Amino acid sequence: MNEVKRKSTGVPGLDKLLQGGVPENSAVLVIGFPGTGKTTLVRQVAYHTLTKGENVVFVTTTESPESIKAQMKARGFDISRYSERLTFIDAYSWRIGAKQGENVLSSVTRLDELLILIQEAFKKGERGVLVIDSLSDLLLHNEERSVYKFVQLVTAKAAENNYTSFFVLEEGIHSPQVITTLEYLTNGTIEMKLEEEKRMLRIKRMTDTVHPLAWIPFTLSKGVDVEVGAFFQ
Amino acid sequence: MGVSTGIKYLDKVLGGYPDHNVLVEHDSGAGGTLLGLHYLLGGMREGENVGALVAGASANNLIKKLTAIGLGRDNIVYAGPEPEDFFRTIHERKRTQKECFDRLLIDSLSHIFMESGLGGVDPEVCSNSVKLKDFLADRLLSWEKHCGHVMALIHHKMVHPEVMLFLEESFEGVLRLEMTGGRKRVMKIIRWPWDVKKKTLYYSITEKGFVFK
């Protein structure tokens, strides 16, 4: 009997592969080359979490919150009605000096400041999902060991507040040692790739979950749609 | 020949574990902790006093798993998040001799290498083999001298290959669990005190544990 509480990803096919979803309060790495669908997946998880009445803390280093909202709306994930339970932490705008204000990070090198902002956001509501898109930016601008410490602290704080964490990581720019260390610090890894114009994902590892290791095809239209039928036949 | 691995197929192929210490190098998701749990269960079935020294990022999760297989709280030693805690815990337990387990699982050595800089990518630190040797002889393996045998787990890719070579020399048996690019997992016997029937074993992980092919 599977007694582990699970958090649905909002992708039915992926949930099926994960025995219902990722274990609650766990930390999951989403790894792949650019354009493989990582960002779409974590945004879909965020949207699904909001529709279920839970909270989302979304740290963005790659685009402004406004741009993310517009893109998600275009994909059919309109998050504007959930603003009370959604906190964006803007770790993007500092680099273009665009703005300052609440939940805007002064620099992506300020991991201490980022941790405080995330902790403050957790206080807005217990239970939900934390997304960091992407961890690669933090690694590119900080000492690796500082990022490891940050990941240790942020995953512990997230679990304390009943948040499940999703960290996006770009493939091909970090050494195998960095990826292994981040895997050691987290509970699961979902890999995504593009092969001969076909999108594939696989669950490389997931704590408390018996899962296939095979690469499973998926499509991107409104969101991620995993084709698990063939696998289970 | 050796002591029970807790897995019948492995007992047959490997002839059991060496009666001293075994290092299990593993990729994330390859089943290192699961192999450790089988190791403890193998001892429990034979009426041994088994224990686990847990340390690192997933310690809380691991403690739940150890409790679930029937390990009492007195048999689980939590080393704390810092390397100093790990060393101190080992010394204190050795001194009091209270928890002289017949077999001890250490899960895992990885965080020591991450926190202390004994591994990593710094070539100066990596070449400091004397420091590593001393660390192992004085602190870690002293347990084995006084008590039973040890299985230590490590995410080997977190540690510089040169350091891993020194580490391997300090263990009588070395296994490596790897994820292949595809859907397979593979166990490689890197170092063993006697001849074994196979050097490479393919396996999957199911609800029932390891299934060898």
Coordinates of C-alpha atoms in Angstrom, one line a residue:
Chain A
M1 CA 0.0 0.0 0.0
N2 CA 1.3 3.4 -0.9
E3 CA 0.9 5.7 2.1
V4 CA 3.0 8.6 0.8
K5 CA 1.0 11.8 0.3
R6 CA 1.5 13.0 -3.3
K7 CA 1.1 16.3 -5.0
S8 CA -0.5 16.2 -8.5
T9 CA 1.6 17.9 -11.2
G10 CA -1.5 18.8 -13.2
V11 CA -0.2 16.5 -16.0
P12 CA -2.4 13.3 -15.8
G13 CA 0.1 11.2 -17.7
L14 CA 3.0 12.2 -15.5
D15 CA 1.0 11.7 -12.4
K16 CA 0.2 8.2 -13.5
L17 CA 4.0 7.5 -13.9
L18 CA 4.5 8.9 -10.4
Q19 CA 1.9 6.8 -8.6
G20 CA -0.3 9.9 -8.3
G21 CA 2.2 12.7 -8.2
V22 CA 5.5 13.8 -6.6
P23 CA 5.8 13.1 -2.8
E24 CA 4.5 16.1 -0.9
N25 CA 7.1 18.5 0.5
S26 CA 9.8 16.9 -1.6
A27 CA 12.2 18.9 -3.9
V28 CA 12.4 18.0 -7.6
L29 CA 15.0 19.0 -10.2
V30 CA 13.6 19.5 -13.8
I31 CA 16.6 19.1 -16.1
G32 CA 17.0 19.5 -19.9
F33 CA 18.5 21.5 -22.7
P34 CA 16.8 24.9 -23.6
G35 CA 13.5 24.4 -25.4
T36 CA 12.7 21.0 -24.1
G37 CA 9.6 22.1 -22.1
K38 CA 11.0 22.5 -18.6
T39 CA 9.5 26.0 -18.1
T40 CA 6.1 24.9 -19.5
L41 CA 6.0 22.0 -17.1
V42 CA 6.8 24.0 -13.9
R43 CA 4.3 26.7 -15.0
Q44 CA 1.7 24.0 -15.5
V45 CA 2.4 22.6 -12.0
A46 CA 2.0 26.2 -10.6
Y47 CA -1.3 26.8 -12.4
H48 CA -2.7 23.4 -11.3
T49 CA -1.7 24.1 -7.7
L50 CA -3.5 27.5 -7.8
T51 CA -6.7 25.9 -9.2
K52 CA -6.6 23.4 -6.3
G53 CA -6.8 26.3 -3.8
E54 CA -3.1 26.1 -2.7
N55 CA -0.3 28.7 -2.8
V56 CA 2.5 29.2 -5.3
V57 CA 5.8 31.0 -4.7
F58 CA 7.4 31.6 -8.1
V59 CA 11.0 32.8 -8.4
T60 CA 11.9 33.9 -11.9
T61 CA 15.4 34.7 -13.1
T62 CA 14.7 34.4 -16.8
E63 CA 11.7 36.7 -17.5
S64 CA 9.6 39.3 -15.8
P65 CA 6.5 38.3 -13.9
E66 CA 4.4 40.3 -16.3
S67 CA 5.8 38.4 -19.3
I68 CA 5.2 35.1 -17.6
K69 CA 1.6 36.0 -16.8
A70 CA 1.0 37.0 -20.4
Q71 CA 2.6 33.8 -21.8
M72 CA 0.7 31.6 -19.4
K73 CA -2.6 33.3 -20.3
A74 CA -1.9 32.6 -24.0
R75 CA -1.4 28.9 -23.2
G76 CA -4.8 28.9 -21.3
F77 CA -3.3 29.1 -17.8
D78 CA -4.8 32.4 -16.7
I79 CA -3.3 33.0 -13.3
S80 CA -4.6 36.6 -12.9
R81 CA -7.6 35.5 -10.8
Y82 CA -5.3 33.8 -8.2
S83 CA -3.2 36.8 -7.3
E84 CA -4.0 36.4 -3.6
R85 CA -2.3 33.0 -3.5
L86 CA 0.4 33.6 -6.0
T87 CA 3.7 35.4 -5.1
F88 CA 6.2 36.2 -7.8
I89 CA 9.8 36.9 -6.7
D90 CA 11.4 38.9 -9.4
A91 CA 15.1 37.9 -9.7
Y92 CA 15.1 39.0 -13.3
S93 CA 14.6 42.8 -13.4
W94 CA 17.8 43.6 -11.5
R95 CA 19.9 42.9 -14.5
I96 CA 18.2 45.5 -16.6
G97 CA 17.8 47.9 -13.7
A98 CA 14.1 48.1 -14.6
K99 CA 12.5 48.5 -11.2
Q100 CA 12.8 48.2 -7.5
G101 CA 10.1 47.3 -5.0
E102 CA 8.4 44.6 -3.1
N103 CA 9.6 41.1 -4.1
V104 CA 12.1 42.4 -6.5
L105 CA 15.6 41.0 -5.8
S106 CA 18.4 43.7 -5.8
S107 CA 20.8 41.2 -7.4
V108 CA 20.8 37.5 -8.1
T109 CA 24.0 37.3 -6.1
R110 CA 22.0 38.1 -3.0
L111 CA 21.0 34.6 -2.0
D112 CA 20.4 35.6 1.6
E113 CA 17.9 38.3 0.4
L114 CA 16.2 35.7 -1.8
L115 CA 15.9 33.3 1.0
I116 CA 14.2 35.9 3.2
L117 CA 11.8 36.9 0.4
I118 CA 10.9 33.2 -0.1
Q119 CA 10.3 32.7 3.7
E120 CA 8.1 35.8 3.8
A121 CA 6.1 34.5 0.9
F122 CA 5.6 31.1 2.6
K123 CA 3.9 33.1 5.5
K124 CA 1.1 34.2 3.1
G125 CA -0.3 30.7 3.1
E126 CA 0.7 27.3 4.2
R127 CA 0.9 24.4 1.7
G128 CA 1.7 24.8 -2.0
V129 CA 4.4 24.8 -4.5
L130 CA 7.7 26.7 -4.8
V131 CA 9.2 27.1 -8.3
I132 CA 12.7 28.4 -9.0
D133 CA 13.2 29.0 -12.8
S134 CA 16.0 28.7 -13.0
L135 CA 18.6 27.4 -10.6
S136 CA 21.2 27.7 -13.4
D137 CA 21.2 31.5 -13.1
L138 CA 21.9 31.3 -9.4
L139 CA 24.8 28.9 -10.2
L140 CA 26.2 31.2 -12.9
H141 CA 26.3 34.2 -10.6
N142 CA 27.3 32.7 -7.3
E143 CA 29.9 30.3 -5.8
E144 CA 28.7 26.7 -6.2
R145 CA 28.9 26.0 -2.4
S146 CA 26.8 29.1 -1.7
V147 CA 24.1 27.7 -4.0
Y148 CA 24.3 24.3 -2.4
K149 CA 23.8 25.9 1.0
F150 CA 20.9 28.0 -0.3
V151 CA 19.2 24.8 -1.8
Q152 CA 19.6 23.0 1.5
L153 CA 18.0 25.9 3.4
V154 CA 15.3 26.6 1.0
T155 CA 14.2 23.0 0.6
A156 CA 14.1 22.6 4.4
K157 CA 12.1 25.8 4.8
A158 CA 9.7 24.7 2.0
A159 CA 9.1 21.3 3.6
E160 CA 8.5 23.0 7.0
N161 CA 5.7 25.1 5.4
N162 CA 4.3 22.1 3.4
Y163 CA 5.6 23.4 0.1
T164 CA 6.8 21.1 -2.7
S165 CA 9.8 22.5 -4.6
F166 CA 10.5 22.4 -8.3
F167 CA 14.0 23.7 -9.5
V168 CA 14.6 24.2 -13.2
L169 CA 18.2 23.4 -14.3
E170 CA 19.7 23.9 -17.7
E171 CA 21.6 20.9 -19.1
G172 CA 25.0 21.3 -20.8
I173 CA 26.3 24.2 -18.8
H174 CA 27.0 22.6 -15.4
S175 CA 29.6 20.0 -14.6
P176 CA 28.5 16.4 -13.7
Q177 CA 29.7 17.1 -10.1
V178 CA 27.4 20.1 -9.8
I179 CA 24.4 18.1 -11.1
T180 CA 25.2 15.1 -8.8
T181 CA 25.5 17.4 -5.8
L182 CA 22.2 19.0 -6.6
E183 CA 20.6 15.6 -7.0
Y184 CA 22.0 14.6 -3.6
L185 CA 20.4 17.7 -2.1
T186 CA 17.0 17.0 -3.7
N187 CA 14.5 14.1 -3.8
G188 CA 13.8 13.6 -7.5
T189 CA 14.9 14.3 -11.0
I190 CA 12.7 14.7 -14.1
E191 CA 14.8 14.8 -17.3
M192 CA 13.4 16.3 -20.6
K193 CA 14.9 16.1 -24.1
L194 CA 14.2 16.8 -27.7
E195 CA 15.1 13.9 -30.0
E196 CA 14.5 14.0 -33.8
E197 CA 11.7 16.5 -33.3
K198 CA 10.1 14.4 -30.7
R199 CA 9.8 15.5 -27.1
M200 CA 10.6 13.0 -24.4
L201 CA 10.8 13.0 -20.6
R202 CA 11.8 10.4 -18.0
I203 CA 11.7 10.2 -14.3
K204 CA 15.3 9.5 -13.5
R205 CA 14.7 9.3 -9.7
M206 CA 11.9 10.0 -7.3
T207 CA 12.0 9.3 -3.6
D208 CA 9.4 6.8 -2.2
T209 CA 8.2 6.1 -5.8
V210 CA 8.5 3.0 -7.9
H211 CA 8.6 4.4 -11.5
P212 CA 9.7 3.4 -15.0
L213 CA 13.1 4.6 -16.2
A214 CA 12.0 4.7 -19.8
W215 CA 11.9 7.9 -21.9
I216 CA 8.2 8.7 -22.5
P217 CA 7.0 10.9 -25.4
F218 CA 5.1 14.1 -24.7
T219 CA 3.6 16.9 -26.6
L220 CA 3.4 20.6 -26.0
S221 CA 0.2 22.4 -27.1
K222 CA -1.7 24.2 -24.3
G223 CA 0.7 22.5 -21.9
V224 CA 2.6 19.3 -21.3
D225 CA 0.7 16.2 -22.3
V226 CA 2.4 12.9 -21.6
E227 CA 1.5 9.9 -23.7
V228 CA 1.7 7.1 -21.2
G229 CA -0.8 4.8 -22.9
A230 CA 1.7 3.0 -24.9
F231 CA 4.0 2.5 -22.0
F232 CA 1.3 0.8 -19.8
Q233 CA -0.1 -1.5 -22.5
Chain B
M1 CA 32.3 -17.1 2.6
G2 CA 31.0 -13.6 3.5
V3 CA 28.2 -12.1 5.4
S4 CA 24.7 -12.0 4.1
T5 CA 23.8 -9.2 1.8
G6 CA 20.1 -9.5 2.5
I7 CA 19.5 -10.4 -1.1
K8 CA 19.6 -14.1 -2.0
Y9 CA 20.8 -13.6 -5.6
L10 CA 23.7 -11.4 -4.5
D11 CA 24.7 -13.9 -1.8
K12 CA 24.9 -16.4 -4.6
V13 CA 26.8 -14.3 -7.1
L14 CA 29.1 -12.3 -4.7
G15 CA 29.4 -15.0 -2.0
G16 CA 28.2 -12.4 0.5
Y17 CA 29.9 -9.2 1.6
P18 CA 33.4 -9.2 3.0
D19 CA 33.4 -9.4 6.8
H20 CA 35.0 -5.9 7.1
N21 CA 33.9 -2.9 5.2
V22 CA 32.2 -2.2 1.9
L23 CA 32.0 1.0 -0.1
V24 CA 28.9 1.5 -2.3
E25 CA 29.4 4.2 -4.9
H26 CA 26.1 5.1 -6.5
D27 CA 24.4 7.5 -8.8
S28 CA 21.3 9.3 -7.7
G29 CA 18.3 7.1 -8.1
A30 CA 20.4 3.9 -8.6
G31 CA 19.2 2.4 -5.3
G32 CA 22.2 3.0 -2.9
T33 CA 20.0 3.5 0.1
L34 CA 17.8 0.5 -0.8
L35 CA 20.9 -1.7 -1.0
G36 CA 21.8 -0.4 2.5
L37 CA 18.4 -1.3 3.9
H38 CA 18.8 -4.8 2.5
Y39 CA 22.2 -5.0 4.2
L40 CA 20.6 -4.2 7.5
L41 CA 17.7 -6.5 7.0
G42 CA 20.1 -9.3 6.2
G43 CA 21.7 -8.8 9.6
M44 CA 18.4 -8.5 11.4
R45 CA 17.3 -11.8 10.0
E46 CA 20.4 -13.4 11.5
G47 CA 19.7 -11.9 14.9
E48 CA 22.5 -9.4 14.7
N49 CA 22.5 -6.0 16.4
V50 CA 22.5 -3.6 13.4
G51 CA 22.7 0.2 13.3
A52 CA 22.7 3.1 11.0
L53 CA 24.7 6.3 11.1
V54 CA 22.7 8.8 9.1
A55 CA 23.9 12.2 7.9
G56 CA 23.1 14.6 5.1
A57 CA 20.4 16.2 3.2
S58 CA 17.9 13.3 3.3
A59 CA 18.5 12.2 6.9
N60 CA 14.9 12.7 8.0
N61 CA 13.5 10.7 5.1
L62 CA 16.1 8.0 5.8
I63 CA 15.2 7.8 9.4
K64 CA 11.6 7.1 8.4
K65 CA 12.7 4.2 6.2
L66 CA 14.9 2.7 8.9
T67 CA 12.1 2.9 11.4
A68 CA 9.8 1.3 8.8
I69 CA 12.0 -1.8 8.5
G70 CA 12.0 -2.2 12.3
L71 CA 15.1 -0.4 13.5
G72 CA 14.7 1.0 17.0
R73 CA 15.5 4.6 17.7
D74 CA 18.5 3.5 19.8
N75 CA 20.0 1.9 16.7
I76 CA 19.8 5.0 14.6
V77 CA 22.5 7.5 15.1
Y78 CA 21.9 11.0 13.6
A79 CA 25.2 12.8 12.9
G80 CA 23.8 16.2 12.2
P81 CA 24.3 18.4 9.2
E82 CA 27.9 19.4 9.7
P83 CA 31.0 17.3 9.1
E84 CA 32.2 18.0 12.6
D85 CA 29.0 16.5 14.0
F86 CA 29.8 13.4 12.1
F87 CA 33.3 13.0 13.5
R88 CA 32.2 13.8 17.0
T89 CA 29.3 11.3 16.8
I90 CA 31.6 8.5 15.7
H91 CA 34.2 9.3 18.5
E92 CA 31.6 9.5 21.2
R93 CA 29.9 6.3 20.2
K94 CA 33.2 4.5 20.0
R95 CA 34.3 5.8 23.4
T96 CA 31.1 4.7 25.2
Q97 CA 31.0 1.4 23.3
K98 CA 27.3 1.3 23.8
E99 CA 26.4 1.0 20.2
C100 CA 28.8 -1.6 19.1
F101 CA 26.7 -2.8 16.2
D102 CA 27.5 -6.1 14.4
R103 CA 26.9 -4.2 11.2
L104 CA 26.7 -0.5 10.6
L105 CA 25.3 1.3 7.6
I106 CA 26.7 4.8 7.0
D107 CA 24.4 6.8 4.7
S108 CA 26.1 8.7 3.6
L109 CA 29.7 10.0 3.3
S110 CA 28.6 12.4 0.5
H111 CA 27.8 15.3 2.7
I112 CA 31.2 15.2 4.4
F113 CA 32.9 15.6 1.1
M114 CA 30.5 18.3 0.1
E115 CA 30.8 20.3 3.3
S116 CA 34.5 19.8 4.1
G117 CA 36.0 20.3 0.7
L118 CA 37.8 16.9 0.9
G119 CA 36.4 16.1 -2.5
G120 CA 35.1 18.6 -4.9
V121 CA 36.9 20.1 -7.9
D122 CA 39.7 22.0 -6.2
P123 CA 42.9 20.3 -7.5
E124 CA 44.9 21.3 -4.4
V125 CA 42.3 19.8 -2.1
C126 CA 42.0 16.7 -4.3
S127 CA 45.7 16.0 -4.1
N128 CA 45.7 16.2 -0.4
S129 CA 45.5 12.4 -0.1
V130 CA 47.3 12.3 3.3
K131 CA 44.5 14.3 4.8
L132 CA 41.9 11.9 3.4
K133 CA 43.9 8.8 4.5
D134 CA 44.1 10.2 8.1
F135 CA 40.5 11.1 8.1
L136 CA 39.5 7.5 7.2
A137 CA 42.0 5.7 9.4
D138 CA 41.5 7.8 12.5
R139 CA 37.8 8.5 12.4
L140 CA 35.7 6.3 10.1
L141 CA 37.4 2.9 10.1
S142 CA 38.1 3.0 13.8
W143 CA 34.5 1.9 14.2
E144 CA 35.1 -1.3 12.3
K145 CA 38.2 -2.1 14.4
H146 CA 36.2 -2.1 17.5
C147 CA 32.9 -3.5 16.3
G148 CA 31.6 -5.4 13.3
H149 CA 31.5 -4.5 9.6
V150 CA 30.5 -1.3 7.9
M151 CA 28.8 -0.4 4.6
A152 CA 29.3 3.2 3.6
L153 CA 27.4 4.9 0.8
I154 CA 28.7 7.7 -1.3
H155 CA 27.5 9.6 -4.4
H156 CA 30.8 9.1 -6.2
K157 CA 30.3 11.7 -8.9
M158 CA 30.3 14.4 -6.2
V159 CA 34.0 13.5 -5.4
H160 CA 37.0 14.0 -7.6
P161 CA 38.1 10.7 -9.2
E162 CA 41.5 10.9 -7.7
V163 CA 40.1 11.1 -4.2
M164 CA 37.7 8.3 -5.0
L165 CA 40.7 6.1 -5.8
F166 CA 42.2 6.7 -2.3
L167 CA 38.8 6.1 -0.7
E168 CA 38.4 2.8 -2.6
E169 CA 41.8 1.6 -1.3
S170 CA 40.5 1.9 2.3
F171 CA 37.6 -0.6 1.7
E172 CA 37.8 -4.3 1.2
G173 CA 34.9 -4.4 -1.2
V174 CA 33.7 -1.7 -3.6
L175 CA 30.4 -1.8 -5.5
R176 CA 29.2 0.8 -7.9
L177 CA 25.5 1.3 -8.8
E178 CA 25.0 3.2 -12.0
M179 CA 22.2 4.6 -14.0
T180 CA 22.7 4.0 -17.7
G181 CA 21.4 6.5 -20.3
G182 CA 18.4 4.2 -21.0
R183 CA 16.1 2.3 -18.7
K184 CA 18.7 0.1 -17.1
R185 CA 20.5 0.2 -13.8
V186 CA 23.8 -1.7 -13.4
M187 CA 25.9 -2.9 -10.5
K188 CA 29.6 -3.2 -11.0
I189 CA 31.9 -5.0 -8.7
I190 CA 35.0 -2.7 -8.6
R191 CA 37.0 -4.5 -5.9
W192 CA 36.3 -7.7 -4.1
P193 CA 38.5 -9.9 -1.8
W194 CA 37.7 -13.1 -3.8
D195 CA 36.7 -14.1 -7.3
V196 CA 33.0 -13.5 -8.1
K197 CA 30.8 -15.2 -10.7
K198 CA 29.9 -11.9 -12.4
K199 CA 31.5 -8.5 -12.5
T200 CA 28.5 -6.7 -13.9
L201 CA 24.9 -7.2 -12.9
Y202 CA 21.8 -5.5 -14.4
Y203 CA 18.8 -4.9 -12.2
S204 CA 15.6 -3.0 -11.8
I205 CA 13.9 -1.7 -8.7
T206 CA 10.3 -2.7 -8.0
E207 CA 7.9 -2.7 -5.1
K208 CA 9.7 -5.8 -3.9
G209 CA 13.1 -4.3 -4.1
F210 CA 16.0 -5.3 -6.3
V211 CA 15.2 -7.6 -9.3
F212 CA 18.3 -8.9 -11.1
K213 CA 18.2 -9.8 -14.7

